[in-house]
JSON list of C-alpha atoms in Angstrom, two decimals:
[
{"chain": "P", "resi": 226, "resn": "MET", "atom": "CA", "xyz": [-128.68, 103.60, 32.23]},
{"chain": "P", "resi": 227, "resn": "ARG", "atom": "CA", "xyz": [-127.92, 99.91, 32.51]},
{"chain": "P", "resi": 228, "resn": "THR", "atom": "CA", "xyz": [-124.51, 98.53, 31.77]},
{"chain": "P", "resi": 229, "resn": "SER", "atom": "CA", "xyz": [-124.03, 95.71, 29.34]},
{"chain": "P", "resi": 230, "resn": "PRO", "atom": "CA", "xyz": [-122.83, 92.44, 30.94]},
{"chain": "P", "resi": 231, "resn": "VAL", "atom": "CA", "xyz": [-120.26, 92.08, 28.16]},
{"chain": "P", "resi": 232, "resn": "ALA", "atom": "CA", "xyz": [-118.95, 95.60, 28.83]},
{"chain": "P", "resi": 233, "resn": "ARG", "atom": "CA", "xyz": [-118.67, 94.87, 32.58]},
{"chain": "P", "resi": 234, "resn": "TRP", "atom": "CA", "xyz": [-116.82, 91.62, 31.83]},
{"chain": "P", "resi": 235, "resn": "ALA", "atom": "CA", "xyz": [-114.40, 93.43, 29.47]},
{"chain": "P", "resi": 236, "resn": "VAL", "atom": "CA", "xyz": [-113.78, 96.15, 32.06]},
{"chain": "P", "resi": 237, "resn": "GLY", "atom": "CA", "xyz": [-113.04, 93.47, 34.66]},
{"chain": "P", "resi": 238, "resn": "LEU", "atom": "CA", "xyz": [-110.60, 91.84, 32.23]},
{"chain": "P", "resi": 239, "resn": "ALA", "atom": "CA", "xyz": [-108.85, 95.16, 31.65]},
{"chain": "P", "resi": 240, "resn": "ALA", "atom": "CA", "xyz": [-108.59, 95.80, 35.41]},
{"chain": "P", "resi": 241, "resn": "ARG", "atom": "CA", "xyz": [-107.07, 92.34, 35.98]},
{"chain": "P", "resi": 242, "resn": "LEU", "atom": "CA", "xyz": [-104.11, 93.34, 33.81]},
{"chain": "P", "resi": 243, "resn": "LEU", "atom": "CA", "xyz": [-103.09, 96.14, 36.22]},
{"chain": "P", "resi": 244, "resn": "PRO", "atom": "CA", "xyz": [-100.08, 95.58, 38.51]},
{"chain": "P", "resi": 245, "resn": "THR", "atom": "CA", "xyz": [-101.35, 95.82, 42.11]},
{"chain": "P", "resi": 246, "resn": "PRO", "atom": "CA", "xyz": [-104.59, 94.74, 43.79]},
{"chain": "P", "resi": 247, "resn": "SER", "atom": "CA", "xyz": [-105.30, 98.29, 44.95]},
{"chain": "P", "resi": 248, "resn": "ASP", "atom": "CA", "xyz": [-104.89, 99.57, 41.37]},
{"chain": "P", "resi": 249, "resn": "ARG", "atom": "CA", "xyz": [-107.19, 96.81, 40.11]},
{"chain": "P", "resi": 250, "resn": "ARG", "atom": "CA", "xyz": [-109.95, 97.66, 42.59]},
{"chain": "P", "resi": 251, "resn": "ARG", "atom": "CA", "xyz": [-109.66, 101.40, 42.03]},
{"chain": "P", "resi": 252, "resn": "TYR", "atom": "CA", "xyz": [-109.64, 101.32, 38.24]},
{"chain": "P", "resi": 253, "resn": "GLN", "atom": "CA", "xyz": [-112.34, 98.66, 37.94]},
{"chain": "P", "resi": 254, "resn": "ALA", "atom": "CA", "xyz": [-114.64, 100.90, 40.01]},
{"chain": "P", "resi": 255, "resn": "GLU", "atom": "CA", "xyz": [-113.74, 103.89, 37.83]},
{"chain": "P", "resi": 256, "resn": "PHE", "atom": "CA", "xyz": [-114.23, 101.97, 34.58]},
{"chain": "P", "resi": 257, "resn": "VAL", "atom": "CA", "xyz": [-117.64, 100.64, 35.64]},
{"chain": "P", "resi": 258, "resn": "ALA", "atom": "CA", "xyz": [-118.70, 104.11, 36.78]},
{"chain": "P", "resi": 259, "resn": "GLU", "atom": "CA", "xyz": [-117.82, 105.42, 33.32]},
{"chain": "P", "resi": 260, "resn": "LEU", "atom": "CA", "xyz": [-120.08, 102.80, 31.74]},
{"chain": "P", "resi": 261, "resn": "TYR", "atom": "CA", "xyz": [-123.18, 103.94, 33.62]},
{"chain": "P", "resi": 262, "resn": "CYS", "atom": "CA", "xyz": [-123.47, 107.26, 31.77]},
{"chain": "P", "resi": 263, "resn": "LEU", "atom": "CA", "xyz": [-123.06, 105.73, 28.30]},
{"chain": "P", "resi": 264, "resn": "ARG", "atom": "CA", "xyz": [-125.55, 104.22, 25.84]},
{"chain": "P", "resi": 265, "resn": "PRO", "atom": "CA", "xyz": [-124.86, 100.62, 24.69]},
{"chain": "P", "resi": 266, "resn": "ALA", "atom": "CA", "xyz": [-123.07, 101.66, 21.48]},
{"chain": "P", "resi": 267, "resn": "GLU", "atom": "CA", "xyz": [-120.95, 104.15, 23.43]},
{"chain": "P", "resi": 268, "resn": "GLN", "atom": "CA", "xyz": [-120.17, 101.45, 26.03]},
{"chain": "P", "resi": 269, "resn": "ALA", "atom": "CA", "xyz": [-118.80, 99.20, 23.29]},
{"chain": "P", "resi": 270, "resn": "ARG", "atom": "CA", "xyz": [-116.65, 102.04, 21.93]},
{"chain": "P", "resi": 271, "resn": "TYR", "atom": "CA", "xyz": [-115.42, 102.84, 25.47]},
{"chain": "P", "resi": 272, "resn": "VAL", "atom": "CA", "xyz": [-114.47, 99.20, 26.13]},
{"chain": "P", "resi": 273, "resn": "VAL", "atom": "CA", "xyz": [-112.55, 98.91, 22.86]},
{"chain": "P", "resi": 274, "resn": "GLY", "atom": "CA", "xyz": [-110.63, 102.10, 23.66]},
{"chain": "P", "resi": 275, "resn": "LEU", "atom": "CA", "xyz": [-109.98, 100.91, 27.20]},
{"chain": "P", "resi": 276, "resn": "LEU", "atom": "CA", "xyz": [-108.66, 97.54, 26.09]},
{"chain": "P", "resi": 277, "resn": "SER", "atom": "CA", "xyz": [-106.39, 99.22, 23.53]},
{"chain": "P", "resi": 278, "resn": "GLN", "atom": "CA", "xyz": [-104.84, 101.44, 26.23]},
{"chain": "P", "resi": 279, "resn": "VAL", "atom": "CA", "xyz": [-104.70, 99.14, 29.28]},
{"chain": "P", "resi": 280, "resn": "LEU", "atom": "CA", "xyz": [-101.11, 98.06, 28.64]},
{"chain": "P", "resi": 281, "resn": "ALA", "atom": "CA", "xyz": [-100.00, 101.71, 28.57]},
{"chain": "P", "resi": 282, "resn": "LEU", "atom": "CA", "xyz": [-101.86, 102.28, 31.84]},
{"chain": "P", "resi": 283, "resn": "ARG", "atom": "CA", "xyz": [-100.18, 99.21, 33.31]},
{"chain": "P", "resi": 284, "resn": "ALA", "atom": "CA", "xyz": [-96.75, 100.52, 32.29]},
{"chain": "P", "resi": 285, "resn": "ALA", "atom": "CA", "xyz": [-97.51, 103.95, 33.75]},
{"chain": "P", "resi": 286, "resn": "LEU", "atom": "CA", "xyz": [-98.67, 102.46, 37.05]},
{"chain": "P", "resi": 287, "resn": "GLY", "atom": "CA", "xyz": [-95.69, 100.12, 37.23]},
{"chain": "P", "resi": 288, "resn": "THR", "atom": "CA", "xyz": [-93.04, 102.84, 37.05]},
{"chain": "P", "resi": 289, "resn": "SER", "atom": "CA", "xyz": [-91.45, 104.04, 40.25]},
{"chain": "P", "resi": 290, "resn": "SER", "atom": "CA", "xyz": [-91.51, 107.66, 39.09]},
{"chain": "P", "resi": 291, "resn": "ARG", "atom": "CA", "xyz": [-94.87, 108.24, 40.73]},
{"chain": "P", "resi": 292, "resn": "PRO", "atom": "CA", "xyz": [-94.61, 111.24, 43.03]},
{"chain": "P", "resi": 293, "resn": "PRO", "atom": "CA", "xyz": [-94.55, 110.29, 46.69]},
{"chain": "P", "resi": 294, "resn": "GLU", "atom": "CA", "xyz": [-97.75, 110.97, 48.55]},
{"chain": "P", "resi": 295, "resn": "LEU", "atom": "CA", "xyz": [-97.52, 113.78, 51.05]},
{"chain": "P", "resi": 296, "resn": "PRO", "atom": "CA", "xyz": [-98.63, 113.18, 54.61]},
{"chain": "P", "resi": 297, "resn": "MET", "atom": "CA", "xyz": [-101.94, 114.79, 55.55]},
{"chain": "P", "resi": 298, "resn": "SER", "atom": "CA", "xyz": [-100.32, 117.31, 57.90]},
{"chain": "P", "resi": 299, "resn": "THR", "atom": "CA", "xyz": [-97.26, 119.01, 56.53]},
{"chain": "P", "resi": 300, "resn": "SER", "atom": "CA", "xyz": [-95.47, 121.72, 58.40]},
{"chain": "P", "resi": 301, "resn": "ILE", "atom": "CA", "xyz": [-94.38, 124.84, 56.57]},
{"chain": "P", "resi": 302, "resn": "ARG", "atom": "CA", "xyz": [-92.10, 125.94, 59.41]},
{"chain": "P", "resi": 303, "resn": "ALA", "atom": "CA", "xyz": [-88.36, 125.59, 59.03]},
{"chain": "P", "resi": 304, "resn": "PRO", "atom": "CA", "xyz": [-86.87, 122.54, 60.76]},
{"chain": "P", "resi": 305, "resn": "PHE", "atom": "CA", "xyz": [-85.73, 122.93, 64.38]},
{"chain": "P", "resi": 306, "resn": "ARG", "atom": "CA", "xyz": [-82.14, 122.40, 63.28]},
{"chain": "P", "resi": 307, "resn": "CYS", "atom": "CA", "xyz": [-82.30, 125.48, 61.02]},
{"chain": "P", "resi": 308, "resn": "ARG", "atom": "CA", "xyz": [-84.70, 127.65, 62.99]},
{"chain": "P", "resi": 309, "resn": "VAL", "atom": "CA", "xyz": [-83.19, 127.35, 66.47]},
{"chain": "P", "resi": 310, "resn": "LEU", "atom": "CA", "xyz": [-79.73, 125.85, 66.18]},
{"chain": "P", "resi": 311, "resn": "ARG", "atom": "CA", "xyz": [-78.87, 127.72, 62.96]},
{"chain": "P", "resi": 312, "resn": "MET", "atom": "CA", "xyz": [-77.28, 124.53, 61.62]},
{"chain": "P", "resi": 313, "resn": "HIS", "atom": "CA", "xyz": [-78.13, 124.64, 57.94]},
{"chain": "P", "resi": 314, "resn": "ARG", "atom": "CA", "xyz": [-77.29, 122.00, 55.34]},
{"chain": "P", "resi": 315, "resn": "TRP", "atom": "CA", "xyz": [-75.72, 124.16, 52.62]},
{"chain": "P", "resi": 316, "resn": "MET", "atom": "CA", "xyz": [-75.51, 123.27, 48.94]},
{"chain": "P", "resi": 317, "resn": "GLY", "atom": "CA", "xyz": [-73.71, 125.47, 46.44]},
{"chain": "P", "resi": 318, "resn": "HIS", "atom": "CA", "xyz": [-75.45, 126.76, 43.30]},
{"chain": "P", "resi": 319, "resn": "GLY", "atom": "CA", "xyz": [-74.26, 128.91, 40.43]},
{"chain": "P", "resi": 320, "resn": "ALA", "atom": "CA", "xyz": [-75.59, 132.45, 40.21]},
{"chain": "P", "resi": 321, "resn": "PRO", "atom": "CA", "xyz": [-75.49, 135.04, 37.38]},
{"chain": "P", "resi": 322, "resn": "HIS", "atom": "CA", "xyz": [-72.19, 136.75, 36.48]},
{"chain": "P", "resi": 323, "resn": "HIS", "atom": "CA", "xyz": [-70.01, 133.85, 37.68]},
{"chain": "P", "resi": 324, "resn": "GLY", "atom": "CA", "xyz": [-71.16, 134.16, 41.27]},
{"chain": "P", "resi": 325, "resn": "HIS", "atom": "CA", "xyz": [-72.31, 131.44, 43.60]},
{"chain": "P", "resi": 326, "resn": "VAL", "atom": "CA", "xyz": [-74.94, 131.18, 46.29]},
{"chain": "P", "resi": 327, "resn": "ARG", "atom": "CA", "xyz": [-75.44, 128.64, 49.04]},
{"chain": "P", "resi": 328, "resn": "ILE", "atom": "CA", "xyz": [-78.96, 127.38, 49.69]},
{"chain": "P", "resi": 329, "resn": "CYS", "atom": "CA", "xyz": [-80.03, 125.31, 52.69]},
{"chain": "P", "resi": 330, "resn": "THR", "atom": "CA", "xyz": [-81.59, 122.07, 51.44]},
{"chain": "P", "resi": 331, "resn": "LEU", "atom": "CA", "xyz": [-83.77, 121.85, 54.55]},
{"chain": "P", "resi": 332, "resn": "CYS", "atom": "CA", "xyz": [-85.33, 125.31, 54.82]},
{"chain": "P", "resi": 333, "resn": "GLY", "atom": "CA", "xyz": [-84.38, 127.12, 51.57]},
{"chain": "P", "resi": 334, "resn": "VAL", "atom": "CA", "xyz": [-82.48, 130.04, 53.14]},
{"chain": "P", "resi": 335, "resn": "GLU", "atom": "CA", "xyz": [-79.96, 131.59, 50.74]},
{"chain": "P", "resi": 336, "resn": "GLN", "atom": "CA", "xyz": [-76.51, 132.91, 51.52]},
{"chain": "P", "resi": 337, "resn": "GLY", "atom": "CA", "xyz": [-74.41, 134.89, 49.06]},
{"chain": "P", "resi": 338, "resn": "PRO", "atom": "CA", "xyz": [-73.66, 135.73, 46.28]},
{"chain": "P", "resi": 339, "resn": "PHE", "atom": "CA", "xyz": [-69.97, 134.88, 46.57]},
{"chain": "P", "resi": 340, "resn": "ASN", "atom": "CA", "xyz": [-67.29, 135.18, 43.91]},
{"chain": "P", "resi": 341, "resn": "THR", "atom": "CA", "xyz": [-65.99, 131.64, 44.41]},
{"chain": "P", "resi": 342, "resn": "PRO", "atom": "CA", "xyz": [-67.85, 128.58, 45.69]},
{"chain": "P", "resi": 343, "resn": "ASP", "atom": "CA", "xyz": [-65.73, 128.32, 48.83]},
{"chain": "P", "resi": 344, "resn": "GLU", "atom": "CA", "xyz": [-65.61, 132.03, 49.74]},
{"chain": "P", "resi": 345, "resn": "ARG", "atom": "CA", "xyz": [-66.85, 132.68, 53.24]},
{"chain": "P", "resi": 346, "resn": "PRO", "atom": "CA", "xyz": [-67.64, 135.91, 55.06]},
{"chain": "P", "resi": 347, "resn": "PRO", "atom": "CA", "xyz": [-64.45, 137.33, 56.63]},
{"chain": "P", "resi": 348, "resn": "LEU", "atom": "CA", "xyz": [-63.67, 136.34, 60.20]},
{"chain": "P", "resi": 349, "resn": "ILE", "atom": "CA", "xyz": [-63.18, 139.26, 62.54]},
{"chain": "P", "resi": 350, "resn": "ARG", "atom": "CA", "xyz": [-60.56, 138.36, 65.13]},
{"chain": "P", "resi": 351, "resn": "PRO", "atom": "CA", "xyz": [-59.88, 141.01, 67.76]},
{"chain": "P", "resi": 352, "resn": "ASP", "atom": "CA", "xyz": [-56.52, 139.48, 68.78]},
{"chain": "P", "resi": 353, "resn": "VAL", "atom": "CA", "xyz": [-54.92, 139.82, 65.32]},
{"chain": "P", "resi": 354, "resn": "GLY", "atom": "CA", "xyz": [-53.98, 143.04, 63.60]},
{"chain": "P", "resi": 355, "resn": "SER", "atom": "CA", "xyz": [-53.63, 146.52, 65.11]}
]
């Protein structure tokens, strides 16, 4: 189907209200693509709905709470520091029944449960004792 020139103009106006140039280009292309599958009356209804919601879209795009994009190749192996050197970055967490566990923030390995947050496995020293 053909798109109405007025609908394309209104979609362009809505896209111009978005915060960044990349958002404007992306959403204008999406909005125009949506128009192609609609009849003229449906295009008018779509444009009215779009214009009524563009400020909410702008606010959503402008927030910094967007999840960071992951790189294309992510490794699922534990970091070298944890895997080879056994140097974990521990963080204490509460566990059931007033216990505590330590979890490495880098690789997710757990240690525990312990009765107190600072309890450590006992040191065995051959020079002390008997």
